[in-house]
Amino acid sequence: MLDKHPSEAQRTFGDLMMFSSEEEIAILKEAKLLASCDYERNTKWGFSYESLLESTFTGYLLHCRGWTSVYLCPTRPCFLGCTTIDMKDALVQLVKWSSGLLQIGLSRFSPLSYGVSRMSTLQSMCYGYFIYQPLYAIAFLIYGIIPQLCFLNGIPLYPKVLSPWFAVFSTVYLSAIGQQLHEVLSDGGTTLTWWNEQRIWVIKSVSGSCFGCLDLFMKWSGMKKTTFRLTNKAVDKDKLEKYEKGEFDFQGATMFMIPLSALAILNMACFIGGLGGIILRRNYEEMFGQIFLTVFIMALSYPMIQGLLKRIKKEKQ
């Protein structure tokens, strides 16, 4: 994506090829200055909340100032970077992102107030989707705890299988799953890729996003100071082999394993305890929705259970 000011919105990528040598030298000189460490020297960068917003979500602030974007997808990649390859570093990075994004969403720069008055409603809603995404953690914890406890105590929460309302629930759920599966397959992925994305979504919601919300609360309450944390992107040979094989590596992620393990154990315990009650009461139609939800979460939690068992096995050795 290339961001341009409205006064230059008509300039296309082809126009860049028509610059003279002097213009090219000037552009390269400006680019080197922008990439250097002296670009923000003697400025107010880092000393205001707006500069914090700009460092966290630059595109959002630029669009609020009237800049527009054009789509540019060259055959050759613009740049190649490295990403995290183990669960610990990935979740530490997610906590940092979640805390920063939610801080913007709950400030006066919220896309629902500040953004909607400076850009189109649809664009501000798109920004709002990403900024408020950490709040998924609250909804996921509710769906991962309350239906299971009700299932254990034999309390139905969803319509019966033969009820017309059950068809509504099923249609909404299957359409959402089908849409994501279509996006993955159309982009060259496989069903395994889609399934791993579902698992990653669970891990992100329960651990990274949840700790991000907690991190922001601690900052606001004064229990924690705002610090700049770097993400470790050093490549370890053993971790790289696990990453290339598609294995989940939870080594060093003890803190993040606590809510994941607790949720997985709770689902298994409620499923075993609630299944006996259903067999006695024979109310399969009433409890089918909760049975499916519990089994589905346990299937998604398999990597966490596997990682927990490996960890226990290593400690015994």
PDB file of C-alpha atoms in Angstrom:
ATOM      1  CA  MET A   1       0.000   0.000   0.000  1.00  0.00           C
ATOM      2  CA  LEU A   2       1.226   3.482  -0.850  1.00  0.00           C
ATOM      3  CA  ASP A   3      -0.159   6.406   1.153  1.00  0.00           C
ATOM      4  CA  LYS A   4      -0.516   9.686  -0.712  1.00  0.00           C
ATOM      5  CA  HIS A   5      -1.872  13.123   0.062  1.00  0.00           C
ATOM      6  CA  PRO A   6      -5.111  14.123  -1.743  1.00  0.00           C
ATOM      7  CA  SER A   7      -3.239  16.739  -3.779  1.00  0.00           C
ATOM      8  CA  GLU A   8      -1.105  13.925  -5.233  1.00  0.00           C
ATOM      9  CA  ALA A   9      -3.864  11.328  -5.415  1.00  0.00           C
ATOM     10  CA  GLN A  10      -3.894  11.363  -9.224  1.00  0.00           C
ATOM     11  CA  ARG A  11      -0.223  10.500  -9.482  1.00  0.00           C
ATOM     12  CA  THR A  12       0.152   6.844 -10.445  1.00  0.00           C
ATOM     13  CA  PHE A  13       3.057   4.480 -10.123  1.00  0.00           C
ATOM     14  CA  GLY A  14       3.848   4.975 -13.798  1.00  0.00           C
ATOM     15  CA  ASP A  15       4.515   8.653 -13.157  1.00  0.00           C
ATOM     16  CA  LEU A  16       7.447   7.701 -10.948  1.00  0.00           C
ATOM     17  CA  MET A  17       9.163   6.163 -13.964  1.00  0.00           C
ATOM     18  CA  MET A  18       9.070   9.536 -15.787  1.00  0.00           C
ATOM     19  CA  PHE A  19      11.132  11.441 -13.215  1.00  0.00           C
ATOM     20  CA  SER A  20      14.372  13.059 -14.352  1.00  0.00           C
ATOM     21  CA  SER A  21      17.676  12.120 -12.830  1.00  0.00           C
ATOM     22  CA  GLU A  22      17.586  15.209 -10.573  1.00  0.00           C
ATOM     23  CA  GLU A  23      14.167  14.250  -9.262  1.00  0.00           C
ATOM     24  CA  GLU A  24      15.348  10.697  -8.676  1.00  0.00           C
ATOM     25  CA  ILE A  25      18.334  11.957  -6.699  1.00  0.00           C
ATOM     26  CA  ALA A  26      16.055  14.194  -4.612  1.00  0.00           C
ATOM     27  CA  ILE A  27      13.655  11.302  -3.916  1.00  0.00           C
ATOM     28  CA  LEU A  28      16.504   8.996  -2.919  1.00  0.00           C
ATOM     29  CA  LYS A  29      17.954  11.677  -0.664  1.00  0.00           C
ATOM     30  CA  GLU A  30      14.598  12.171   1.037  1.00  0.00           C
ATOM     31  CA  ALA A  31      14.149   8.403   1.396  1.00  0.00           C
ATOM     32  CA  LYS A  32      17.573   8.047   3.042  1.00  0.00           C
ATOM     33  CA  LEU A  33      16.728  10.852   5.458  1.00  0.00           C
ATOM     34  CA  LEU A  34      13.398   9.215   6.288  1.00  0.00           C
ATOM     35  CA  ALA A  35      15.099   5.877   6.957  1.00  0.00           C
ATOM     36  CA  SER A  36      17.843   7.419   9.086  1.00  0.00           C
ATOM     37  CA  CYS A  37      17.823   7.890  12.862  1.00  0.00           C
ATOM     38  CA  ASP A  38      17.951  11.697  12.481  1.00  0.00           C
ATOM     39  CA  TYR A  39      14.508  12.129  10.911  1.00  0.00           C
ATOM     40  CA  GLU A  40      12.711  12.825  14.195  1.00  0.00           C
ATOM     41  CA  ARG A  41      15.565  14.754  15.824  1.00  0.00           C
ATOM     42  CA  ASN A  42      14.485  18.089  17.370  1.00  0.00           C
ATOM     43  CA  THR A  43      10.812  17.209  16.884  1.00  0.00           C
ATOM     44  CA  LYS A  44       8.013  16.409  19.358  1.00  0.00           C
ATOM     45  CA  TRP A  45       8.041  12.742  18.393  1.00  0.00           C
ATOM     46  CA  GLY A  46       7.338  10.649  21.502  1.00  0.00           C
ATOM     47  CA  PHE A  47       6.291  13.588  23.691  1.00  0.00           C
ATOM     48  CA  SER A  48       2.556  13.643  22.957  1.00  0.00           C
ATOM     49  CA  TYR A  49      -0.297  11.137  22.882  1.00  0.00           C
ATOM     50  CA  GLU A  50      -0.760  11.766  19.163  1.00  0.00           C
ATOM     51  CA  SER A  51       2.859  10.802  18.501  1.00  0.00           C
ATOM     52  CA  LEU A  52       2.263   7.616  20.490  1.00  0.00           C
ATOM     53  CA  LEU A  53      -0.731   6.934  18.266  1.00  0.00           C
ATOM     54  CA  GLU A  54       1.352   7.586  15.169  1.00  0.00           C
ATOM     55  CA  SER A  55       4.056   5.170  16.271  1.00  0.00           C
ATOM     56  CA  THR A  56       1.429   2.500  17.045  1.00  0.00           C
ATOM     57  CA  PHE A  57      -1.004   2.886  14.151  1.00  0.00           C
ATOM     58  CA  THR A  58       0.536   5.213  11.558  1.00  0.00           C
ATOM     59  CA  GLY A  59      -1.846   4.385   8.712  1.00  0.00           C
ATOM     60  CA  TYR A  60      -4.907   5.235  10.805  1.00  0.00           C
ATOM     61  CA  LEU A  61      -3.576   8.680  11.739  1.00  0.00           C
ATOM     62  CA  LEU A  62      -2.519   9.434   8.154  1.00  0.00           C
ATOM     63  CA  HIS A  63      -5.984   8.561   6.844  1.00  0.00           C
ATOM     64  CA  CYS A  64      -7.541  10.752   9.539  1.00  0.00           C
ATOM     65  CA  ARG A  65      -5.436  13.617   8.202  1.00  0.00           C
ATOM     66  CA  GLY A  66      -6.870  13.185   4.714  1.00  0.00           C
ATOM     67  CA  TRP A  67      -4.398  10.884   3.030  1.00  0.00           C
ATOM     68  CA  THR A  68      -5.711   8.236   0.636  1.00  0.00           C
ATOM     69  CA  SER A  69      -4.254   4.882  -0.376  1.00  0.00           C
ATOM     70  CA  VAL A  70      -3.696   3.146  -3.683  1.00  0.00           C
ATOM     71  CA  TYR A  71      -3.104  -0.558  -4.123  1.00  0.00           C
ATOM     72  CA  LEU A  72       0.343  -1.595  -5.360  1.00  0.00           C
ATOM     73  CA  CYS A  73       1.321  -5.263  -5.542  1.00  0.00           C
ATOM     74  CA  PRO A  74       4.632  -5.659  -7.422  1.00  0.00           C
ATOM     75  CA  THR A  75       5.752  -9.108  -8.546  1.00  0.00           C
ATOM     76  CA  ARG A  76       8.958  -8.690  -6.568  1.00  0.00           C
ATOM     77  CA  PRO A  77       8.451  -8.315  -2.786  1.00  0.00           C
ATOM     78  CA  CYS A  78       9.120  -4.807  -1.494  1.00  0.00           C
ATOM     79  CA  PHE A  79      11.072  -6.156   1.478  1.00  0.00           C
ATOM     80  CA  LEU A  80      11.576  -9.414   3.313  1.00  0.00           C
ATOM     81  CA  GLY A  81      11.515  -9.543   7.104  1.00  0.00           C
ATOM     82  CA  CYS A  82      11.553 -12.171   9.804  1.00  0.00           C
ATOM     83  CA  THR A  83       8.772 -13.062  12.185  1.00  0.00           C
ATOM     84  CA  THR A  84       8.493 -14.932  15.450  1.00  0.00           C
ATOM     85  CA  ILE A  85       8.711 -18.709  15.154  1.00  0.00           C
ATOM     86  CA  ASP A  86       7.794 -19.849  18.673  1.00  0.00           C
ATOM     87  CA  MET A  87       4.696 -19.374  20.798  1.00  0.00           C
ATOM     88  CA  LYS A  88       6.326 -17.352  23.581  1.00  0.00           C
ATOM     89  CA  ASP A  89       7.705 -14.557  21.380  1.00  0.00           C
ATOM     90  CA  ALA A  90       4.559 -14.495  19.229  1.00  0.00           C
ATOM     91  CA  LEU A  91       2.297 -14.059  22.267  1.00  0.00           C
ATOM     92  CA  VAL A  92       4.580 -11.430  23.835  1.00  0.00           C
ATOM     93  CA  GLN A  93       4.291  -9.479  20.593  1.00  0.00           C
ATOM     94  CA  LEU A  94       0.517  -9.962  20.557  1.00  0.00           C
ATOM     95  CA  VAL A  95       0.203  -8.647  24.128  1.00  0.00           C
ATOM     96  CA  LYS A  96       2.091  -5.512  23.104  1.00  0.00           C
ATOM     97  CA  TRP A  97      -0.080  -5.001  20.028  1.00  0.00           C
ATOM     98  CA  SER A  98      -3.354  -5.717  21.853  1.00  0.00           C
ATOM     99  CA  SER A  99      -2.568  -3.294  24.659  1.00  0.00           C
ATOM    100  CA  GLY A 100      -1.575  -0.518  22.246  1.00  0.00           C
ATOM    101  CA  LEU A 101      -4.555  -0.972  19.920  1.00  0.00           C
ATOM    102  CA  LEU A 102      -7.069  -1.096  22.749  1.00  0.00           C
ATOM    103  CA  GLN A 103      -5.487   1.996  24.283  1.00  0.00           C
ATOM    104  CA  ILE A 104      -6.218   3.859  21.047  1.00  0.00           C
ATOM    105  CA  GLY A 105      -9.761   2.462  20.857  1.00  0.00           C
ATOM    106  CA  LEU A 106     -10.624   3.662  24.355  1.00  0.00           C
ATOM    107  CA  SER A 107      -9.076   7.108  23.926  1.00  0.00           C
ATOM    108  CA  ARG A 108     -10.350  10.249  22.202  1.00  0.00           C
ATOM    109  CA  PHE A 109      -8.786   8.904  18.984  1.00  0.00           C
ATOM    110  CA  SER A 110     -11.339   6.078  18.806  1.00  0.00           C
ATOM    111  CA  PRO A 111     -12.354   5.242  15.216  1.00  0.00           C
ATOM    112  CA  LEU A 112     -16.003   5.387  16.329  1.00  0.00           C
ATOM    113  CA  SER A 113     -15.665   9.097  17.195  1.00  0.00           C
ATOM    114  CA  TYR A 114     -12.396  10.618  16.003  1.00  0.00           C
ATOM    115  CA  GLY A 115     -12.063   8.444  12.902  1.00  0.00           C
ATOM    116  CA  VAL A 116     -15.657   8.490  11.666  1.00  0.00           C
ATOM    117  CA  SER A 117     -15.583  12.304  11.460  1.00  0.00           C
ATOM    118  CA  ARG A 118     -12.448  12.265   9.295  1.00  0.00           C
ATOM    119  CA  MET A 119     -12.928   9.305   6.955  1.00  0.00           C
ATOM    120  CA  SER A 120     -15.711   7.221   5.502  1.00  0.00           C
ATOM    121  CA  THR A 121     -17.912   5.223   7.869  1.00  0.00           C
ATOM    122  CA  LEU A 122     -16.918   1.932   6.241  1.00  0.00           C
ATOM    123  CA  GLN A 123     -13.205   2.676   6.585  1.00  0.00           C
ATOM    124  CA  SER A 124     -13.579   3.707  10.231  1.00  0.00           C
ATOM    125  CA  MET A 125     -15.503   0.470  10.886  1.00  0.00           C
ATOM    126  CA  CYS A 126     -12.614  -1.514   9.362  1.00  0.00           C
ATOM    127  CA  TYR A 127     -10.160   0.230  11.677  1.00  0.00           C
ATOM    128  CA  GLY A 128     -12.533  -0.369  14.580  1.00  0.00           C
ATOM    129  CA  TYR A 129     -12.577  -4.100  13.793  1.00  0.00           C
ATOM    130  CA  PHE A 130      -8.802  -4.345  14.249  1.00  0.00           C
ATOM    131  CA  ILE A 131      -8.536  -1.910  17.160  1.00  0.00           C
ATOM    132  CA  TYR A 132     -11.241  -3.589  19.267  1.00  0.00           C
ATOM    133  CA  GLN A 133     -10.231  -7.134  18.328  1.00  0.00           C
ATOM    134  CA  PRO A 134      -8.556  -7.773  21.745  1.00  0.00           C
ATOM    135  CA  LEU A 135     -12.044  -7.635  23.306  1.00  0.00           C
ATOM    136  CA  TYR A 136     -12.687 -11.015  21.641  1.00  0.00           C
ATOM    137  CA  ALA A 137     -10.962 -12.438  24.729  1.00  0.00           C
ATOM    138  CA  ILE A 138     -13.948 -11.545  26.926  1.00  0.00           C
ATOM    139  CA  ALA A 139     -16.468 -13.182  24.584  1.00  0.00           C
ATOM    140  CA  PHE A 140     -14.329 -16.287  24.148  1.00  0.00           C
ATOM    141  CA  LEU A 141     -13.856 -16.765  27.893  1.00  0.00           C
ATOM    142  CA  ILE A 142     -17.628 -16.527  28.351  1.00  0.00           C
ATOM    143  CA  TYR A 143     -18.283 -19.109  25.614  1.00  0.00           C
ATOM    144  CA  GLY A 144     -15.489 -21.321  26.933  1.00  0.00           C
ATOM    145  CA  ILE A 145     -16.682 -21.390  30.559  1.00  0.00           C
ATOM    146  CA  ILE A 146     -20.421 -20.720  31.065  1.00  0.00           C
ATOM    147  CA  PRO A 147     -21.910 -23.214  28.509  1.00  0.00           C
ATOM    148  CA  GLN A 148     -19.609 -25.940  29.838  1.00  0.00           C
ATOM    149  CA  LEU A 149     -20.591 -25.353  33.457  1.00  0.00           C
ATOM    150  CA  CYS A 150     -24.256 -25.371  32.448  1.00  0.00           C
ATOM    151  CA  PHE A 151     -23.626 -28.584  30.512  1.00  0.00           C
ATOM    152  CA  LEU A 152     -22.138 -30.140  33.640  1.00  0.00           C
ATOM    153  CA  ASN A 153     -25.242 -29.203  35.646  1.00  0.00           C
ATOM    154  CA  GLY A 154     -27.689 -30.216  32.901  1.00  0.00           C
ATOM    155  CA  ILE A 155     -28.898 -26.673  32.110  1.00  0.00           C
ATOM    156  CA  PRO A 156     -29.726 -26.215  28.379  1.00  0.00           C
ATOM    157  CA  LEU A 157     -28.731 -22.900  26.785  1.00  0.00           C
ATOM    158  CA  TYR A 158     -29.464 -23.466  23.092  1.00  0.00           C
ATOM    159  CA  PRO A 159     -32.636 -24.474  21.210  1.00  0.00           C
ATOM    160  CA  LYS A 160     -33.473 -28.102  20.545  1.00  0.00           C
ATOM    161  CA  VAL A 161     -32.115 -29.672  17.366  1.00  0.00           C
ATOM    162  CA  LEU A 162     -35.572 -29.867  15.746  1.00  0.00           C
ATOM    163  CA  SER A 163     -36.453 -26.279  16.665  1.00  0.00           C
ATOM    164  CA  PRO A 164     -36.486 -23.656  13.843  1.00  0.00           C
ATOM    165  CA  TRP A 165     -34.282 -21.415  16.002  1.00  0.00           C
ATOM    166  CA  PHE A 166     -31.571 -24.086  15.985  1.00  0.00           C
ATOM    167  CA  ALA A 167     -31.466 -23.748  12.192  1.00  0.00           C
ATOM    168  CA  VAL A 168     -30.811 -20.011  12.612  1.00  0.00           C
ATOM    169  CA  PHE A 169     -27.905 -20.654  15.010  1.00  0.00           C
ATOM    170  CA  SER A 170     -26.483 -23.320  12.682  1.00  0.00           C
ATOM    171  CA  THR A 171     -26.766 -21.145   9.558  1.00  0.00           C
ATOM    172  CA  VAL A 172     -24.964 -18.197  11.137  1.00  0.00           C
ATOM    173  CA  TYR A 173     -22.196 -20.403  12.505  1.00  0.00           C
ATOM    174  CA  LEU A 174     -21.678 -22.473   9.347  1.00  0.00           C
ATOM    175  CA  SER A 175     -21.695 -19.373   7.125  1.00  0.00           C
ATOM    176  CA  ALA A 176     -18.926 -17.786   9.211  1.00  0.00           C
ATOM    177  CA  ILE A 177     -16.860 -20.983   9.145  1.00  0.00           C
ATOM    178  CA  GLY A 178     -17.522 -21.458   5.432  1.00  0.00           C
ATOM    179  CA  GLN A 179     -16.463 -17.915   4.605  1.00  0.00           C
ATOM    180  CA  GLN A 180     -13.126 -18.297   6.360  1.00  0.00           C
ATOM    181  CA  LEU A 181     -12.548 -21.705   4.768  1.00  0.00           C
ATOM    182  CA  HIS A 182     -13.261 -20.229   1.330  1.00  0.00           C
ATOM    183  CA  GLU A 183     -10.798 -17.380   1.947  1.00  0.00           C
ATOM    184  CA  VAL A 184      -8.061 -19.808   2.983  1.00  0.00           C
ATOM    185  CA  LEU A 185      -8.619 -22.168   0.048  1.00  0.00           C
ATOM    186  CA  SER A 186      -8.888 -19.342  -2.509  1.00  0.00           C
ATOM    187  CA  ASP A 187      -5.552 -17.976  -1.262  1.00  0.00           C
ATOM    188  CA  GLY A 188      -3.812 -21.282  -1.937  1.00  0.00           C
ATOM    189  CA  GLY A 189      -4.123 -22.746   1.561  1.00  0.00           C
ATOM    190  CA  THR A 190      -5.439 -26.123   2.658  1.00  0.00           C
ATOM    191  CA  THR A 191      -8.018 -27.351   5.149  1.00  0.00           C
ATOM    192  CA  LEU A 192      -5.127 -27.997   7.557  1.00  0.00           C
ATOM    193  CA  THR A 193      -4.168 -24.333   7.236  1.00  0.00           C
ATOM    194  CA  TRP A 194      -7.743 -23.338   8.061  1.00  0.00           C
ATOM    195  CA  TRP A 195      -7.817 -25.686  11.052  1.00  0.00           C
ATOM    196  CA  ASN A 196      -4.522 -24.319  12.393  1.00  0.00           C
ATOM    197  CA  GLU A 197      -5.871 -20.789  11.991  1.00  0.00           C
ATOM    198  CA  GLN A 198      -8.829 -21.782  14.164  1.00  0.00           C
ATOM    199  CA  ARG A 199      -6.426 -23.080  16.789  1.00  0.00           C
ATOM    200  CA  ILE A 200      -4.285 -19.942  16.623  1.00  0.00           C
ATOM    201  CA  TRP A 201      -7.433 -17.830  17.065  1.00  0.00           C
ATOM    202  CA  VAL A 202      -8.218 -19.716  20.286  1.00  0.00           C
ATOM    203  CA  ILE A 203      -4.660 -19.287  21.587  1.00  0.00           C
ATOM    204  CA  LYS A 204      -4.608 -15.592  20.700  1.00  0.00           C
ATOM    205  CA  SER A 205      -8.000 -14.902  22.276  1.00  0.00           C
ATOM    206  CA  VAL A 206      -7.427 -16.759  25.537  1.00  0.00           C
ATOM    207  CA  SER A 207      -3.817 -15.748  26.132  1.00  0.00           C
ATOM    208  CA  GLY A 208      -2.388 -12.871  24.072  1.00  0.00           C
ATOM    209  CA  SER A 209      -5.503 -10.707  23.792  1.00  0.00           C
ATOM    210  CA  CYS A 210      -6.551 -11.459  27.364  1.00  0.00           C
ATOM    211  CA  PHE A 211      -3.159 -10.456  28.761  1.00  0.00           C
ATOM    212  CA  GLY A 212      -3.200  -7.400  26.492  1.00  0.00           C
ATOM    213  CA  CYS A 213      -6.453  -6.204  28.097  1.00  0.00           C
ATOM    214  CA  LEU A 214      -4.983  -6.912  31.535  1.00  0.00           C
ATOM    215  CA  ASP A 215      -1.796  -5.029  30.608  1.00  0.00           C
ATOM    216  CA  LEU A 216      -3.804  -1.934  29.632  1.00  0.00           C
ATOM    217  CA  PHE A 217      -5.827  -2.097  32.862  1.00  0.00           C
ATOM    218  CA  MET A 218      -2.618  -2.256  34.915  1.00  0.00           C
ATOM    219  CA  LYS A 219      -1.224   0.764  33.061  1.00  0.00           C
ATOM    220  CA  TRP A 220      -4.373   2.801  33.645  1.00  0.00           C
ATOM    221  CA  SER A 221      -4.529   1.869  37.326  1.00  0.00           C
ATOM    222  CA  GLY A 222      -0.885   2.806  37.854  1.00  0.00           C
ATOM    223  CA  MET A 223       0.144  -0.740  38.772  1.00  0.00           C
ATOM    224  CA  LYS A 224       2.506  -0.879  35.816  1.00  0.00           C
ATOM    225  CA  LYS A 225       4.581   1.680  33.924  1.00  0.00           C
ATOM    226  CA  THR A 226       4.548   1.961  30.143  1.00  0.00           C
ATOM    227  CA  THR A 227       7.669   0.300  28.767  1.00  0.00           C
ATOM    228  CA  PHE A 228       8.960  -0.436  25.281  1.00  0.00           C
ATOM    229  CA  ARG A 229       9.491  -4.162  24.819  1.00  0.00           C
ATOM    230  CA  LEU A 230      11.425  -5.563  21.896  1.00  0.00           C
ATOM    231  CA  THR A 231      10.293  -8.794  20.271  1.00  0.00           C
ATOM    232  CA  ASN A 232      12.909 -11.525  20.036  1.00  0.00           C
ATOM    233  CA  LYS A 233      13.259 -12.604  16.399  1.00  0.00           C
ATOM    234  CA  ALA A 234      16.526 -14.500  16.669  1.00  0.00           C
ATOM    235  CA  VAL A 235      16.314 -17.800  14.800  1.00  0.00           C
ATOM    236  CA  ASP A 236      16.959 -20.894  16.911  1.00  0.00           C
ATOM    237  CA  LYS A 237      17.695 -24.111  15.015  1.00  0.00           C
ATOM    238  CA  ASP A 238      15.501 -26.386  17.169  1.00  0.00           C
ATOM    239  CA  LYS A 239      12.619 -23.911  17.154  1.00  0.00           C
ATOM    240  CA  LEU A 240      12.961 -23.459  13.403  1.00  0.00           C
ATOM    241  CA  GLU A 241      12.654 -27.215  12.828  1.00  0.00           C
ATOM    242  CA  LYS A 242       9.461 -27.346  14.903  1.00  0.00           C
ATOM    243  CA  TYR A 243       8.122 -24.285  13.083  1.00  0.00           C
ATOM    244  CA  GLU A 244       8.747 -25.829   9.650  1.00  0.00           C
ATOM    245  CA  LYS A 245       7.019 -29.052  10.769  1.00  0.00           C
ATOM    246  CA  GLY A 246       3.994 -27.074  11.959  1.00  0.00           C
ATOM    247  CA  GLU A 247       4.407 -28.077  15.615  1.00  0.00           C
ATOM    248  CA  PHE A 248       3.253 -25.796  18.445  1.00  0.00           C
ATOM    249  CA  ASP A 249       6.197 -24.878  20.672  1.00  0.00           C
ATOM    250  CA  PHE A 250       5.154 -23.690  24.148  1.00  0.00           C
ATOM    251  CA  GLN A 251       8.671 -23.696  25.595  1.00  0.00           C
ATOM    252  CA  GLY A 252       9.147 -20.719  27.913  1.00  0.00           C
ATOM    253  CA  ALA A 253       5.481 -19.678  27.617  1.00  0.00           C
ATOM    254  CA  THR A 254       4.506 -20.793  31.141  1.00  0.00           C
ATOM    255  CA  MET A 255       2.472 -17.669  31.882  1.00  0.00           C
ATOM    256  CA  PHE A 256       0.482 -18.004  28.659  1.00  0.00           C
ATOM    257  CA  MET A 257      -0.106 -21.722  29.243  1.00  0.00           C
ATOM    258  CA  ILE A 258      -2.014 -21.122  32.493  1.00  0.00           C
ATOM    259  CA  PRO A 259      -5.333 -19.844  31.005  1.00  0.00           C
ATOM    260  CA  LEU A 260      -5.040 -22.195  28.011  1.00  0.00           C
ATOM    261  CA  SER A 261      -4.485 -25.265  30.192  1.00  0.00           C
ATOM    262  CA  ALA A 262      -7.195 -24.230  32.656  1.00  0.00           C
ATOM    263  CA  LEU A 263      -9.739 -23.811  29.857  1.00  0.00           C
ATOM    264  CA  ALA A 264      -8.805 -27.145  28.256  1.00  0.00           C
ATOM    265  CA  ILE A 265      -9.017 -29.028  31.573  1.00  0.00           C
ATOM    266  CA  LEU A 266     -12.337 -27.346  32.425  1.00  0.00           C
ATOM    267  CA  ASN A 267     -13.843 -28.391  29.083  1.00  0.00           C
ATOM    268  CA  MET A 268     -12.686 -31.989  29.475  1.00  0.00           C
ATOM    269  CA  ALA A 269     -13.967 -32.240  33.051  1.00  0.00           C
ATOM    270  CA  CYS A 270     -17.342 -30.717  32.176  1.00  0.00           C
ATOM    271  CA  PHE A 271     -17.700 -32.963  29.132  1.00  0.00           C
ATOM    272  CA  ILE A 272     -16.991 -36.146  31.102  1.00  0.00           C
ATOM    273  CA  GLY A 273     -19.194 -35.103  34.021  1.00  0.00           C
ATOM    274  CA  GLY A 274     -22.040 -33.743  31.878  1.00  0.00           C
ATOM    275  CA  LEU A 275     -22.122 -36.702  29.480  1.00  0.00           C
ATOM    276  CA  GLY A 276     -23.142 -39.051  32.262  1.00  0.00           C
ATOM    277  CA  GLY A 277     -26.057 -36.819  33.215  1.00  0.00           C
ATOM    278  CA  ILE A 278     -27.251 -36.637  29.595  1.00  0.00           C
ATOM    279  CA  ILE A 279     -27.220 -40.428  29.307  1.00  0.00           C
ATOM    280  CA  LEU A 280     -29.376 -40.686  32.423  1.00  0.00           C
ATOM    281  CA  ARG A 281     -31.794 -37.901  31.440  1.00  0.00           C
ATOM    282  CA  ARG A 282     -31.745 -38.722  27.686  1.00  0.00           C
ATOM    283  CA  ASN A 283     -32.140 -35.020  26.751  1.00  0.00           C
ATOM    284  CA  TYR A 284     -29.838 -35.167  23.743  1.00  0.00           C
ATOM    285  CA  GLU A 285     -31.875 -32.704  21.681  1.00  0.00           C
ATOM    286  CA  GLU A 286     -31.711 -29.984  24.335  1.00  0.00           C
ATOM    287  CA  MET A 287     -27.984 -30.392  25.021  1.00  0.00           C
ATOM    288  CA  PHE A 288     -26.730 -31.032  21.484  1.00  0.00           C
ATOM    289  CA  GLY A 289     -25.498 -27.448  20.999  1.00  0.00           C
ATOM    290  CA  GLN A 290     -23.439 -27.556  24.197  1.00  0.00           C
ATOM    291  CA  ILE A 291     -22.099 -31.018  23.376  1.00  0.00           C
ATOM    292  CA  PHE A 292     -20.896 -29.767  20.002  1.00  0.00           C
ATOM    293  CA  LEU A 293     -19.364 -26.590  21.504  1.00  0.00           C
ATOM    294  CA  THR A 294     -17.484 -28.543  24.190  1.00  0.00           C
ATOM    295  CA  VAL A 295     -16.164 -31.153  21.727  1.00  0.00           C
ATOM    296  CA  PHE A 296     -15.148 -28.458  19.248  1.00  0.00           C
ATOM    297  CA  ILE A 297     -13.194 -26.504  21.895  1.00  0.00           C
ATOM    298  CA  MET A 298     -11.487 -29.707  23.067  1.00  0.00           C
ATOM    299  CA  ALA A 299     -10.453 -30.469  19.476  1.00  0.00           C
ATOM    300  CA  LEU A 300      -9.050 -26.953  19.099  1.00  0.00           C
ATOM    301  CA  SER A 301      -7.270 -27.336  22.451  1.00  0.00           C
ATOM    302  CA  TYR A 302      -5.435 -30.498  21.399  1.00  0.00           C
ATOM    303  CA  PRO A 303      -2.077 -28.684  20.808  1.00  0.00           C
ATOM    304  CA  MET A 304      -2.290 -27.173  24.310  1.00  0.00           C
ATOM    305  CA  ILE A 305      -3.059 -30.576  25.853  1.00  0.00           C
ATOM    306  CA  GLN A 306      -0.227 -32.146  23.845  1.00  0.00           C
ATOM    307  CA  GLY A 307       2.200 -29.400  24.906  1.00  0.00           C
ATOM    308  CA  LEU A 308       1.135 -29.759  28.543  1.00  0.00           C
ATOM    309  CA  LEU A 309       1.693 -33.537  28.479  1.00  0.00           C
ATOM    310  CA  LYS A 310       5.132 -33.095  26.877  1.00  0.00           C
ATOM    311  CA  ARG A 311       6.037 -30.575  29.548  1.00  0.00           C
ATOM    312  CA  ILE A 312       4.986 -32.952  32.348  1.00  0.00           C
ATOM    313  CA  LYS A 313       6.929 -35.786  30.703  1.00  0.00           C
ATOM    314  CA  LYS A 314      10.108 -33.675  30.525  1.00  0.00           C
ATOM    315  CA  GLU A 315       9.794 -32.647  34.181  1.00  0.00           C
ATOM    316  CA  LYS A 316       9.494 -36.317  35.252  1.00  0.00           C
ATOM    317  CA  GLN A 317      12.601 -37.217  33.262  1.00  0.00           C
TER     318      GLN A 317
END
